[in-house]
Amino acid sequence: MRILTLTLGLLFVSLSSFATEGMFIPALLESIEDDMRAMGLEISAEDIYSVNSSSLKDAIAQFGGGCTSEIISSQGLLLTNHHCGYRQIQQHSSLENNYLKDGFWAMSMSEELTNPGLTATFIVRMDDVTAKMLQGITDDMSAQDRAAKMKENEAAIIEAMTRGTNHEAFVRPFNYGNSYFSIVTKTYKDVRLVGAPPSAIGKFGGDTDNWVWPRHTGDFSLFRIYAGPDNEPAEYSEENRPYEPAHYLPVSMDGVEEGDFTMVYGFPGRTEQYLTTDAVDYVINTANPMRIHMRETSLNIIDQAMRSSEKIQIQYAAKQSSISNAYKKWIGQNGGLIELDALGKKQRLEDSYRQLASLKGKKEYVDAIDRLKVLHGEIRDYRLARDVFIEYYFYGPEILSFANSFSDLIENYEGLEEKGELKKALEGLKSSVKSHFKDYHQPTDEAIYLALTELYFDNMPGELIPDQMRTFKEKNKNSIERMKMRTYERSIFTNEQALMKLLDSPSAKAFAKLMKDPAYQQAAAHYAGYFQKVRPQYGAKNQEIDALMKTYVAGLMELFPNKTYWADANSTLRLTYGKAEGSAPVDGMAYKFYTTANGILQKNATGNPDFEMPADLIKKLEARNYGPYAHKDGELRICFTGSNHTTGGNSGSPAINGKGQLVGLNFDRSWESTMSDILFDPGRCRNIMVDIRYVLWVVDVYAGAGHLVDEMTLVRGEEKAEMEPEMEMELTPDTQ
């Protein structure tokens, strides 16, 4: 008993030391408001999140369903990361107008570029609906009946929250279903590109500096939201006008000093802090090594191709960035998890959990942790098959997913014709074909196919390889080279002209013939194999794991009540807070919390192509032409770090000071922080932000687009920007 008491005492000390860990639900900020005030917050929780009056939340938008963005002017000017807007910048680029290389700046609103499909989504309100979701649920219900009843409850909640509005809503579980929140949203569909620096600024440091500190990257781009005449969401129209927000962020010209309070407000994608030992072991020793190897292989091919041609560089820029980002993160994540003994920490927690649960007679908690161990063994091959499928099918040879996009016409032509949907499907595919081949280089795709197909067969659990793929390989004498030749030489999906001709003169018979196309056969085999062999078993076992995780997490909260608990990130609006501070993650090395323009010049002088900069920018920096954007020490600060707990999805999130003013733009974590999705360490985990004054310097002094800065509200010294403009918020039926 003495040993157990000592173990638990040490555990509580360890857990309670995570001062800046957590991604908090804005609607529940009152519980941590005192702690935030002690760290330097000057505005109230109501100023950060309010339903009935304007607040900071009304300036925060989910950008394109993945990143975060923020409104920084009364005319709907939207700030996000360069890498978040990268696909739009790339899609507008050509050899004649290479915006990736040269940057883009709209000198008037009439020059702003449209982006079909790009959206900006705001949160109207978040409500705890746990009681409503569990209404009518009983312990003796079957899993099927329980799911059906909860689906019925969810539909009723959504209908009540959106009735009589143009809002949308969804219900999401938190803490594995220990609580539920309804989230009401409003989505704007006309979002136009306003400005982007050259990639030499927006991606300064390239892969060399990705996930690394010190950093000197101007990772930002500017868009604008347009609305209908009533300021409500509308499809693109020339009649649309700039959106007038309920709130926009004032911009601090003072920057931050070490120890200053900072908070990051955005849409973090996914964390997994409660994973048990076996799940973390799978990440470290199985999933990450496989994913790293597959992505490294394709990156070597893509990087070589991009270096050979400016056209290929444009075509593959966004793809390369997407593949590379997670690749380098996983390397750092594994290193951090191993160095911090994540498996040991998890095991010690679970041992204490099991002992304490037994002492308290909580058999359901002991049973949950024991059953989880068994299930993680049973699900392993299905989880690996799923991960391999994702890496190969979605990040491997493009010909497969492209071919599969024709599946509706190939397998359901007459059904589409009967429903009157054929014309729409044909027009959609015509657009898809043009878009695909604009950014497609067949020799590069062939090389990726050759390399990754071999890795696919090496890594996929043998019994879960689709039968059709096994047969296809055997017909080609088990030669990946033969498979590649047959696929690309005989497939119509490498021929843009033939595809367009087919779409212009369609027939059920012509599309039915594509059933035998080698690329389509493989795509269909992978897709069907996953949904037949992998997904059912993976889904069933994962559902059981989630149910047990609900019990496990409930047990943690009951058995260890002194810890501050927070729900894992799930792409919903969250706030995290900390301070502007450096770190000392490696013995003998201490990092300052900020970088300056001097670092750009120093890195540029190394000759590494990742640090190349436009000559005119170098000239301005050498002349120290900083305008009004210099820090009080006379330097132009570029980036800074803070102890804010962030993850993917926080890209583009605003860094806000204690007064509610914009001081920076979140875009990355340090290499030593990439394990923080699973294990957060306060001594080393740091998020990386662009200093907002560097953003303004690039826009104004470098690009000559000062009219955009004129739109903003700049705040200096002791000035306090009011929480204006104040606008009456539209209420949902439940609050009227």
XYZ file of C-alpha atoms in Angstrom:
736
model
C 0.000 0.000 0.000
C 2.917 2.359 0.753
C 4.362 1.641 -2.677
C 1.021 2.333 -4.351
C 0.584 5.585 -2.414
C 4.064 6.741 -3.434
C 3.440 5.787 -7.052
C 0.175 7.697 -7.155
C 1.732 10.699 -5.434
C 4.449 10.871 -8.056
C 1.839 10.422 -10.764
C -0.207 13.358 -9.493
C 2.892 15.563 -9.359
C 3.766 14.554 -12.911
C 0.273 15.103 -14.268
C -0.330 18.421 -12.514
C 2.892 19.922 -13.905
C 1.469 20.187 -17.425
C 0.694 23.875 -17.018
C 0.027 24.678 -20.668
C -1.243 21.318 -21.900
C -4.759 21.188 -23.319
C -7.093 22.247 -26.111
C -10.139 23.669 -24.389
C -13.743 23.925 -25.558
C -14.512 27.671 -25.817
C -17.996 27.275 -24.348
C -16.406 25.967 -21.122
C -13.652 28.550 -20.604
C -15.024 29.729 -17.263
C -13.399 26.684 -15.635
C -9.894 27.863 -16.617
C -10.468 31.630 -16.754
C -8.705 32.255 -13.427
C -5.625 30.357 -14.566
C -5.574 32.263 -17.845
C -5.862 35.569 -15.984
C -2.983 34.574 -13.704
C -0.865 34.038 -16.828
C -1.750 37.420 -18.344
C -5.212 37.334 -19.935
C -6.879 40.767 -19.696
C -10.155 40.170 -21.539
C -12.938 37.927 -20.247
C -14.069 34.448 -21.219
C -17.205 36.120 -22.600
C -15.009 38.250 -24.871
C -13.433 35.063 -26.233
C -16.630 33.073 -26.729
C -20.178 34.405 -26.641
C -23.414 33.342 -28.259
C -25.450 36.521 -27.855
C -22.862 39.197 -28.644
C -19.762 39.447 -30.807
C -16.596 37.803 -29.508
C -13.248 36.549 -30.731
C -14.869 33.338 -32.002
C -16.674 35.354 -34.679
C -13.309 36.201 -36.257
C -12.162 32.560 -36.436
C -13.066 30.468 -39.498
C -12.244 26.943 -40.536
C -10.486 27.362 -43.871
C -11.386 24.851 -46.563
C -12.329 22.216 -44.017
C -8.757 21.669 -42.828
C -6.825 24.724 -41.648
C -7.799 27.739 -39.559
C -8.072 31.370 -40.660
C -9.039 34.687 -39.074
C -10.777 37.890 -40.133
C -8.471 40.913 -39.852
C -10.540 43.716 -41.349
C -14.091 45.028 -41.493
C -14.165 43.994 -45.156
C -13.755 40.261 -44.661
C -9.984 40.110 -45.204
C -8.916 36.607 -44.205
C -5.452 35.590 -42.999
C -4.181 32.012 -43.052
C -0.945 30.156 -43.750
C 0.757 30.069 -47.136
C 0.721 26.278 -46.937
C -3.034 26.334 -46.225
C -3.686 28.395 -49.344
C -1.012 26.560 -51.303
C -3.378 24.501 -53.455
C -5.310 27.598 -54.511
C -2.086 29.465 -55.278
C -0.835 26.475 -57.241
C -4.084 26.075 -59.181
C -3.900 29.695 -60.327
C -0.250 29.304 -61.346
C 1.097 28.624 -64.824
C 4.362 29.121 -66.651
C 3.037 32.537 -67.738
C 1.847 33.536 -64.250
C 3.864 31.555 -61.746
C 2.347 32.806 -58.496
C 4.137 30.082 -56.565
C 7.463 31.539 -57.629
C 6.645 35.232 -57.939
C 3.799 35.705 -55.490
C 0.421 37.279 -56.150
C -1.070 40.558 -54.955
C -4.475 41.904 -55.913
C -4.111 45.672 -56.062
C -7.882 46.096 -56.100
C -10.840 43.906 -55.212
C -11.573 43.420 -58.888
C -8.244 41.559 -59.227
C -8.988 39.037 -56.468
C -9.150 35.462 -57.767
C -12.083 33.084 -57.285
C -11.619 29.593 -55.853
C -14.518 27.241 -56.615
C -15.139 24.877 -53.719
C -13.153 26.863 -51.155
C -15.145 27.660 -48.004
C -14.822 29.529 -44.711
C -16.901 28.150 -41.843
C -17.729 30.018 -38.636
C -19.016 28.603 -35.372
C -22.389 30.048 -34.369
C -22.601 28.173 -31.081
C -21.527 25.034 -29.201
C -23.800 23.347 -26.650
C -23.458 20.387 -24.327
C -26.195 17.995 -25.478
C -25.071 14.911 -23.573
C -28.419 14.494 -21.809
C -30.350 14.912 -25.065
C -28.147 12.422 -26.902
C -28.575 9.809 -24.168
C -32.313 10.317 -23.791
C -34.037 6.939 -24.042
C -30.754 5.007 -23.871
C -30.757 2.084 -21.451
C -28.073 -0.336 -20.300
C -29.916 -3.376 -21.655
C -30.078 -2.029 -25.228
C -28.231 -3.857 -27.979
C -25.445 -1.941 -29.707
C -27.618 -1.705 -32.832
C -30.640 -0.329 -30.957
C -28.452 2.101 -29.043
C -26.911 3.427 -32.263
C -30.330 3.802 -33.889
C -31.739 5.700 -30.899
C -28.744 8.016 -30.718
C -29.027 8.719 -34.442
C -32.676 9.627 -33.880
C -31.718 11.909 -30.982
C -28.992 13.550 -33.047
C -31.421 14.292 -35.899
C -33.835 15.919 -33.459
C -31.070 18.074 -31.957
C -29.859 19.215 -35.374
C -33.368 20.025 -36.546
C -34.025 22.122 -33.432
C -30.719 23.990 -33.709
C -31.089 24.886 -37.398
C -34.835 25.395 -37.785
C -35.602 28.673 -39.568
C -31.931 29.506 -40.268
C -29.350 29.014 -43.019
C -27.103 27.286 -40.505
C -25.810 23.746 -40.473
C -25.156 21.618 -37.401
C -23.625 18.363 -36.287
C -23.164 16.510 -33.004
C -19.758 15.231 -32.016
C -18.702 12.931 -29.157
C -16.007 14.129 -26.765
C -13.864 11.910 -24.537
C -15.009 8.807 -26.430
C -18.681 9.570 -25.799
C -18.522 10.614 -22.153
C -20.040 13.869 -23.399
C -21.587 15.233 -26.609
C -21.703 18.734 -28.077
C -23.852 20.125 -30.839
C -21.995 22.568 -33.079
C -23.904 25.049 -35.223
C -22.013 26.518 -38.186
C -22.369 29.060 -40.968
C -20.364 28.478 -44.150
C -19.380 31.095 -46.727
C -18.728 29.736 -50.212
C -17.187 32.673 -52.066
C -13.595 32.978 -50.834
C -11.150 34.784 -53.113
C -7.366 34.898 -53.211
C -6.064 38.360 -52.313
C -2.355 37.957 -51.751
C 0.449 35.445 -51.353
C 4.186 35.995 -51.045
C 6.609 34.098 -53.260
C 7.194 30.554 -52.047
C 10.734 31.650 -51.246
C 9.110 33.607 -48.388
C 6.042 31.474 -47.689
C 8.039 28.232 -47.688
C 11.424 29.689 -46.727
C 13.518 26.835 -45.407
C 11.581 24.202 -47.361
C 11.990 20.650 -46.168
C 15.256 21.567 -44.458
C 13.506 23.735 -41.882
C 10.106 22.021 -41.772
C 9.259 21.169 -38.125
C 12.498 22.867 -37.063
C 13.439 25.803 -34.843
C 14.932 28.398 -35.318
C 12.608 29.345 -38.156
C 12.381 32.291 -40.570
C 9.345 31.392 -42.694
C 6.750 33.958 -43.785
C 4.035 31.288 -43.886
C 0.979 33.400 -44.709
C -1.521 34.134 -47.449
C -4.521 36.457 -47.693
C -8.046 35.748 -48.899
C -11.343 37.591 -48.701
C -14.801 36.299 -47.888
C -17.627 37.550 -50.080
C -21.310 37.416 -49.147
C -24.639 38.124 -50.744
C -26.320 41.550 -50.488
C -27.728 40.526 -47.088
C -24.240 39.613 -45.771
C -25.279 35.959 -45.742
C -23.524 33.018 -47.458
C -23.989 32.901 -51.230
C -22.515 31.056 -54.177
C -20.041 33.050 -56.254
C -21.586 36.009 -58.024
C -20.251 39.279 -59.365
C -22.949 40.903 -57.245
C -21.457 39.570 -54.011
C -19.748 42.056 -51.733
C -17.054 41.782 -49.046
C -18.327 40.104 -45.920
C -18.912 42.359 -42.898
C -17.871 40.331 -39.845
C -19.352 40.415 -36.374
C -15.789 40.793 -35.117
C -12.335 41.106 -36.628
C -8.976 40.945 -34.894
C -7.081 44.180 -34.224
C -3.358 43.901 -34.951
C -0.764 44.619 -32.271
C 2.257 46.567 -33.457
C 4.102 45.919 -30.184
C 4.696 42.207 -30.629
C 5.478 40.007 -27.647
C 8.208 39.763 -25.062
C 9.376 36.590 -23.377
C 6.862 35.460 -20.792
C 3.929 37.298 -22.360
C 0.591 35.509 -22.401
C -0.423 34.027 -25.745
C -3.387 31.975 -26.861
C -4.065 30.117 -30.094
C -7.663 29.871 -31.280
C -8.527 27.435 -34.043
C -9.581 24.004 -35.253
C -7.006 21.405 -34.119
C -7.468 18.172 -36.048
C -6.623 15.181 -33.902
C -4.817 14.316 -30.702
C -4.664 10.929 -28.979
C -3.568 11.664 -25.425
C -5.450 8.726 -23.883
C -4.019 5.963 -26.084
C -3.037 2.892 -24.120
C 0.379 1.237 -24.227
C -0.426 -1.221 -27.010
C -1.834 1.503 -29.255
C 1.259 3.682 -28.768
C 3.482 0.665 -29.420
C 1.715 0.179 -32.768
C 2.357 3.835 -33.698
C 6.052 3.714 -32.773
C 7.029 0.295 -34.041
C 4.642 -0.463 -36.910
C 2.642 2.402 -38.412
C 5.212 5.195 -38.402
C 8.129 3.145 -39.807
C 5.902 1.897 -42.660
C 4.510 5.345 -43.467
C 7.897 7.015 -43.261
C 9.422 4.457 -45.661
C 6.615 4.737 -48.223
C 6.606 8.536 -48.200
C 10.376 8.827 -48.298
C 10.368 6.597 -51.360
C 7.814 8.689 -53.249
C 9.421 11.980 -52.132
C 12.773 10.958 -53.574
C 11.077 10.418 -56.929
C 8.996 13.604 -56.830
C 11.861 15.819 -55.640
C 14.090 14.624 -58.478
C 11.344 15.258 -61.028
C 10.620 18.738 -59.668
C 14.261 19.706 -59.939
C 14.273 18.739 -63.616
C 11.586 21.132 -64.850
C 9.770 24.296 -63.773
C 6.569 22.871 -65.224
C 6.836 19.722 -63.105
C 7.755 21.878 -60.117
C 4.443 23.707 -60.484
C 2.508 20.499 -61.142
C 3.794 18.664 -58.071
C 4.358 21.507 -55.605
C 1.160 20.985 -53.603
C 1.428 17.182 -53.762
C 5.018 17.191 -52.584
C 4.182 19.532 -49.722
C 1.276 17.352 -48.611
C 3.336 14.155 -48.649
C 6.406 15.713 -47.038
C 4.696 17.426 -44.121
C 3.437 14.303 -42.356
C 6.550 12.334 -43.344
C 8.892 14.581 -41.409
C 6.427 14.916 -38.536
C 6.311 11.124 -38.055
C 10.103 10.949 -37.897
C 10.168 13.576 -35.154
C 7.179 12.040 -33.387
C 8.841 8.656 -33.131
C 12.055 10.214 -31.881
C 10.239 12.166 -29.168
C 8.059 9.265 -28.038
C 11.077 7.004 -27.710
C 13.267 9.618 -26.005
C 10.542 10.494 -23.473
C 9.823 6.819 -22.794
C 6.175 7.145 -23.802
C 5.657 3.382 -23.556
C 7.090 3.293 -20.057
C 4.979 6.235 -18.916
C 1.830 4.710 -20.362
C 2.553 1.340 -18.774
C 3.189 2.855 -15.333
C -0.062 4.824 -15.557
C -1.998 1.711 -16.521
C -0.411 -0.311 -13.702
C -1.448 2.346 -11.186
C -4.887 2.564 -12.777
C -5.390 -1.186 -12.499
C -4.175 -1.302 -8.880
C -6.314 1.607 -7.731
C -9.378 0.359 -9.591
C -8.968 -3.024 -7.903
C -8.622 -1.432 -4.471
C -11.793 0.573 -5.016
C -13.705 -2.415 -6.316
C -14.126 -0.906 -9.788
C -14.132 -4.160 -11.733
C -15.477 -2.490 -14.899
C -12.333 -0.345 -15.093
C -10.018 -3.336 -14.693
C -11.990 -5.295 -17.268
C -11.807 -2.371 -19.708
C -8.019 -2.037 -19.582
C -7.553 -5.815 -19.856
C -9.947 -6.163 -22.788
C -8.299 -3.218 -24.575
C -5.002 -5.082 -24.570
C -6.611 -8.108 -26.227
C -8.420 -5.998 -28.826
C -5.298 -4.107 -29.847
C -3.721 -7.451 -30.685
C -6.770 -8.548 -32.671
C -7.072 -5.304 -34.647
C -3.379 -4.948 -35.504
C -3.407 -6.514 -38.990
C -6.621 -4.723 -39.961
C -5.189 -1.424 -38.728
C -1.985 -2.001 -40.667
C -3.938 -2.956 -43.804
C -5.955 0.237 -43.473
C -2.825 2.371 -43.033
C -1.081 0.741 -46.001
C -4.186 1.217 -48.157
C -4.330 4.924 -47.279
C -0.646 5.484 -47.995
C -0.729 3.611 -51.304
C -4.132 4.563 -52.685
C -4.316 8.224 -51.603
C -0.626 9.221 -51.550
C 0.822 6.805 -54.109
C 0.342 6.496 -57.896
C -2.356 8.949 -58.963
C -3.597 6.826 -61.841
C -5.493 4.566 -59.416
C -7.597 7.135 -57.563
C -8.123 9.012 -60.841
C -9.402 5.874 -62.562
C -11.691 5.114 -59.654
C -13.305 8.551 -59.953
C -15.034 7.143 -63.081
C -16.617 4.250 -61.162
C -20.126 5.744 -61.131
C -20.209 6.039 -64.929
C -18.557 2.673 -65.477
C -20.776 0.683 -63.140
C -23.976 2.734 -62.969
C -24.299 4.543 -66.310
C -27.921 3.582 -66.948
C -28.905 4.315 -63.356
C -27.518 7.845 -63.634
C -29.335 8.264 -66.946
C -32.649 7.166 -65.428
C -32.264 9.589 -62.505
C -31.418 12.478 -64.832
C -27.974 12.800 -63.246
C -25.877 11.698 -66.232
C -25.197 15.143 -67.679
C -24.027 16.511 -64.337
C -21.727 13.506 -63.835
C -20.218 13.897 -67.308
C -19.596 17.623 -66.852
C -18.018 17.006 -63.459
C -15.628 14.457 -64.923
C -14.679 16.755 -67.799
C -13.597 19.335 -65.259
C -11.807 16.647 -63.260
C -9.926 15.389 -66.335
C -8.663 18.882 -67.173
C -7.610 19.511 -63.596
C -5.896 16.132 -63.287
C -3.798 16.348 -66.435
C -2.841 19.968 -65.771
C -0.901 18.718 -62.753
C 0.119 15.264 -63.962
C 3.451 13.954 -65.240
C 3.171 10.337 -66.324
C 6.862 9.306 -66.027
C 6.852 10.529 -62.420
C 3.657 8.624 -61.677
C 5.072 5.475 -63.288
C 8.160 5.662 -61.088
C 5.978 6.079 -57.998
C 3.837 3.116 -59.070
C 6.887 0.932 -59.545
C 8.401 1.750 -56.149
C 5.284 1.907 -53.992
C 3.538 -1.146 -55.430
C 6.477 -3.221 -54.277
C 6.249 -1.661 -50.810
C 2.503 -2.254 -50.824
C 2.973 -6.000 -51.259
C 5.804 -6.015 -48.706
C 3.778 -4.294 -45.985
C 0.186 -5.429 -46.531
C -0.724 -8.435 -44.336
C -0.829 -11.321 -46.832
C -4.362 -12.514 -46.172
C -5.702 -8.976 -46.596
C -4.248 -8.338 -50.058
C -7.204 -8.139 -52.473
C -7.588 -11.357 -54.444
C -7.735 -9.432 -57.719
C -4.387 -7.773 -56.990
C -2.818 -11.114 -56.216
C -4.169 -12.456 -59.532
C -3.022 -9.381 -61.472
C 0.475 -9.785 -60.071
C 0.551 -13.492 -60.955
C -0.591 -12.780 -64.533
C 2.387 -10.461 -64.840
C 4.748 -13.207 -63.643
C 5.000 -11.571 -60.198
C 6.925 -8.698 -61.776
C 6.088 -5.177 -60.576
C 7.815 -3.831 -63.705
C 5.449 -5.844 -65.930
C 2.490 -4.665 -63.881
C 3.584 -1.079 -64.369
C 4.075 -1.437 -68.131
C 0.712 -3.115 -68.647
C -1.066 -0.542 -66.486
C 0.281 2.607 -68.124
C 0.603 1.380 -71.718
C -2.888 -0.089 -71.960
C -4.927 2.245 -69.789
C -7.127 5.014 -71.190
C -6.540 6.906 -67.935
C -3.160 8.103 -69.213
C -4.741 9.698 -72.299
C -6.474 13.049 -71.807
C -7.698 13.320 -75.414
C -9.238 9.834 -75.435
C -11.017 10.477 -72.140
C -12.440 13.809 -73.308
C -13.627 12.179 -76.531
C -15.380 9.487 -74.511
C -17.024 12.076 -72.262
C -18.137 14.129 -75.279
C -19.709 11.079 -76.981
C -20.768 8.829 -74.103
C -22.591 5.520 -74.175
C -23.292 2.779 -71.666
C -21.425 0.270 -73.832
C -18.311 2.440 -74.131
C -18.077 2.982 -70.384
C -18.784 -0.691 -69.653
C -15.640 -1.560 -71.637
C -13.587 0.340 -69.068
C -14.316 -2.467 -66.624
C -11.378 -4.242 -68.270
C -9.032 -1.254 -68.164
C -5.947 -2.362 -66.150
C -5.764 0.828 -64.083
C -9.465 0.699 -63.290
C -9.269 -3.002 -62.430
C -6.547 -2.328 -59.888
C -8.270 0.720 -58.448
C -11.506 -1.226 -58.070
C -9.620 -4.161 -56.547
C -7.943 -1.995 -53.901
C -11.158 -0.190 -53.105
C -13.299 -3.331 -52.958
C -10.631 -5.254 -51.081
C -10.485 -2.613 -48.386
C -14.248 -2.382 -47.991
C -14.748 -6.144 -48.061
C -11.755 -7.539 -46.178
C -10.516 -4.722 -43.964
C -13.097 -2.101 -43.096
C -15.806 -4.384 -41.595
C -13.428 -6.053 -39.144
C -11.505 -2.857 -38.449
C -14.730 -0.940 -37.893
C -16.253 -3.536 -35.577
C -13.153 -3.889 -33.433
C -12.511 -0.149 -33.402
C -16.090 0.434 -32.279
C -15.514 -1.947 -29.376
C -12.217 -0.209 -28.570
C -13.952 3.190 -28.499
C -16.650 1.846 -26.158
C -13.969 0.528 -23.807
C -11.989 3.768 -24.109
C -15.098 5.595 -22.898
C -14.987 3.433 -19.765
C -11.201 3.770 -19.450
C -11.279 7.584 -19.688
C -14.192 7.768 -17.235
C -12.040 5.680 -14.911
C -9.092 8.045 -15.271
C -11.302 10.985 -14.303
C -12.682 9.163 -11.273
C -9.482 7.525 -10.062
C -7.190 10.527 -10.636
C -9.438 13.558 -9.954
C -6.590 16.038 -9.396
C -5.674 16.160 -13.070
C -7.088 18.775 -15.435
C -8.798 16.809 -18.189
C -9.513 18.002 -21.682
C -11.125 16.285 -24.633
C -8.915 15.151 -27.512
C -8.917 17.436 -30.531
C -11.496 16.441 -33.146
C -11.496 19.356 -35.640
C -13.820 21.423 -33.459
C -13.080 24.958 -32.273
C -10.618 24.978 -29.375
C -8.473 27.420 -27.447
C -5.029 26.702 -26.058
C -2.946 29.109 -24.016
C 0.599 29.507 -22.800
C 3.405 32.022 -23.000
C 5.917 33.293 -25.503
C 8.996 31.369 -24.486
C 12.020 29.536 -25.758
C 13.129 26.049 -24.871
C 16.112 23.852 -24.096
C 15.148 20.487 -25.600
C 18.681 19.169 -26.028
C 21.402 19.034 -23.423
C 23.668 22.056 -23.727
C 21.401 23.883 -26.187
C 19.007 26.736 -25.373
C 16.760 28.367 -27.978
C 15.705 32.014 -27.894
C 11.982 32.469 -28.390
C 12.282 34.688 -31.490
C 14.216 35.057 -34.735
C 15.075 38.148 -36.774
C 15.746 39.155 -40.361
C 19.447 38.579 -39.726
C 18.738 34.854 -39.731
C 17.257 35.041 -43.234
C 20.442 36.648 -44.527
C 22.615 34.110 -42.729
C 20.710 31.108 -44.088
C 20.549 32.638 -47.560
C 24.345 32.859 -47.583
C 24.730 29.076 -47.151
C 23.782 28.348 -50.768
C 21.133 25.778 -49.797
C 18.319 26.103 -52.403
C 15.738 25.898 -49.602
C 17.066 29.278 -48.432
C 17.042 31.121 -51.727
C 15.333 34.512 -51.557
C 14.333 37.106 -54.189
C 17.167 39.542 -54.749
C 14.958 42.560 -54.126
C 13.889 41.186 -50.750
C 17.493 40.546 -49.738
C 18.343 44.093 -50.755
C 15.589 45.546 -48.567
C 16.610 43.416 -45.603
C 20.284 44.344 -45.989
C 19.261 47.992 -46.044
C 17.275 47.360 -42.833
C 14.306 48.977 -44.512
C 11.872 47.855 -41.815
C 9.499 50.821 -41.887
C 7.157 50.960 -38.874
C 7.320 47.182 -38.414
C 10.570 46.935 -36.459
C 10.470 45.785 -32.857
C 11.425 48.359 -30.250
C 14.964 46.951 -30.304
C 15.217 48.001 -33.965
C 15.123 44.466 -35.360
C 12.548 42.988 -37.706
C 11.302 39.917 -35.884
C 10.300 37.025 -38.131
C 8.983 34.157 -35.980
C 8.551 33.285 -32.326
C 7.729 30.237 -30.216
C 5.234 29.701 -27.444
C 4.100 26.980 -25.068
C 0.698 26.672 -26.704
C -0.488 23.096 -27.288
C -1.217 22.828 -31.025
C -1.587 20.182 -33.705
C -2.578 19.789 -37.347
C -5.580 21.967 -38.141
C -4.113 24.762 -36.004
C -2.206 25.839 -39.110
C -3.342 29.383 -39.808
C -4.668 29.907 -36.280
C -4.202 33.374 -34.823
C -1.778 33.904 -31.973
C -3.554 36.389 -29.720
C -2.237 38.374 -26.752
C -3.977 38.992 -23.447
C -5.798 42.024 -24.859
C -7.395 40.040 -27.677
C -5.053 41.448 -30.332
C -3.356 39.559 -33.149
C 0.380 39.140 -32.570
C 1.207 36.211 -34.816
C 0.124 33.385 -37.054
C 0.572 29.775 -35.952
C 2.088 27.479 -38.586
C 4.185 24.706 -37.084
C 5.645 22.937 -34.073
C 9.288 22.356 -33.279
C 10.879 19.029 -34.179
C 11.030 18.168 -30.475
C 7.255 18.766 -30.115
C 5.853 16.460 -32.768
C 4.993 13.745 -30.235
C 2.635 16.158 -28.429
C -0.452 14.639 -30.093
C 0.160 11.615 -27.875
C 2.422 12.905 -25.106
C 2.804 16.580 -24.200
C 5.991 17.679 -22.455
C 5.884 21.276 -21.110
C 9.643 21.678 -21.114
C 10.131 21.050 -24.811
C 6.801 21.381 -26.642
C 6.659 24.668 -28.530
C 4.458 25.964 -31.314
C 5.960 28.212 -33.994
C 4.316 31.457 -35.132
C 5.042 34.127 -37.728
C 5.337 37.542 -36.094
C 2.434 39.555 -37.493
C 4.736 42.529 -38.082
C 6.781 40.481 -40.561
C 3.538 39.660 -42.363
C 2.741 43.385 -42.558
C 6.287 44.207 -43.681
C 6.088 41.721 -46.557
C 2.657 42.999 -47.615
C 3.510 46.685 -47.359
C 7.243 47.287 -47.775
C 8.184 44.306 -49.948
C 5.048 43.771 -52.059
C 3.798 47.371 -52.150
C 0.279 46.268 -51.189
C -0.083 48.750 -48.357
C -3.770 49.223 -49.174
C -4.343 45.867 -47.457
C -2.634 47.051 -44.288
C -4.777 50.183 -44.425
C -7.836 47.949 -44.066
C -6.639 46.663 -40.715
C -6.917 48.192 -37.253
C -3.345 48.610 -35.983
C -2.901 49.040 -32.222
C 0.202 50.453 -30.561
C 1.460 51.061 -27.045
C -1.194 51.015 -24.339
C -4.051 51.419 -26.780
C -6.800 48.884 -26.323
C -8.922 47.921 -29.257
C -12.566 47.677 -28.265
C -14.386 44.412 -28.861
C -16.079 46.153 -31.773
C -17.721 46.078 -34.212
C -20.576 44.922 -31.991
C -23.314 43.232 -33.968
C -26.501 41.594 -32.778
C -26.011 37.866 -33.231
C -28.704 35.798 -34.909
C -30.172 33.491 -32.277
C -31.099 29.881 -32.801
C -34.618 28.799 -31.841
C -33.402 27.390 -28.523
C -32.266 30.838 -27.323
C -35.071 33.006 -28.608
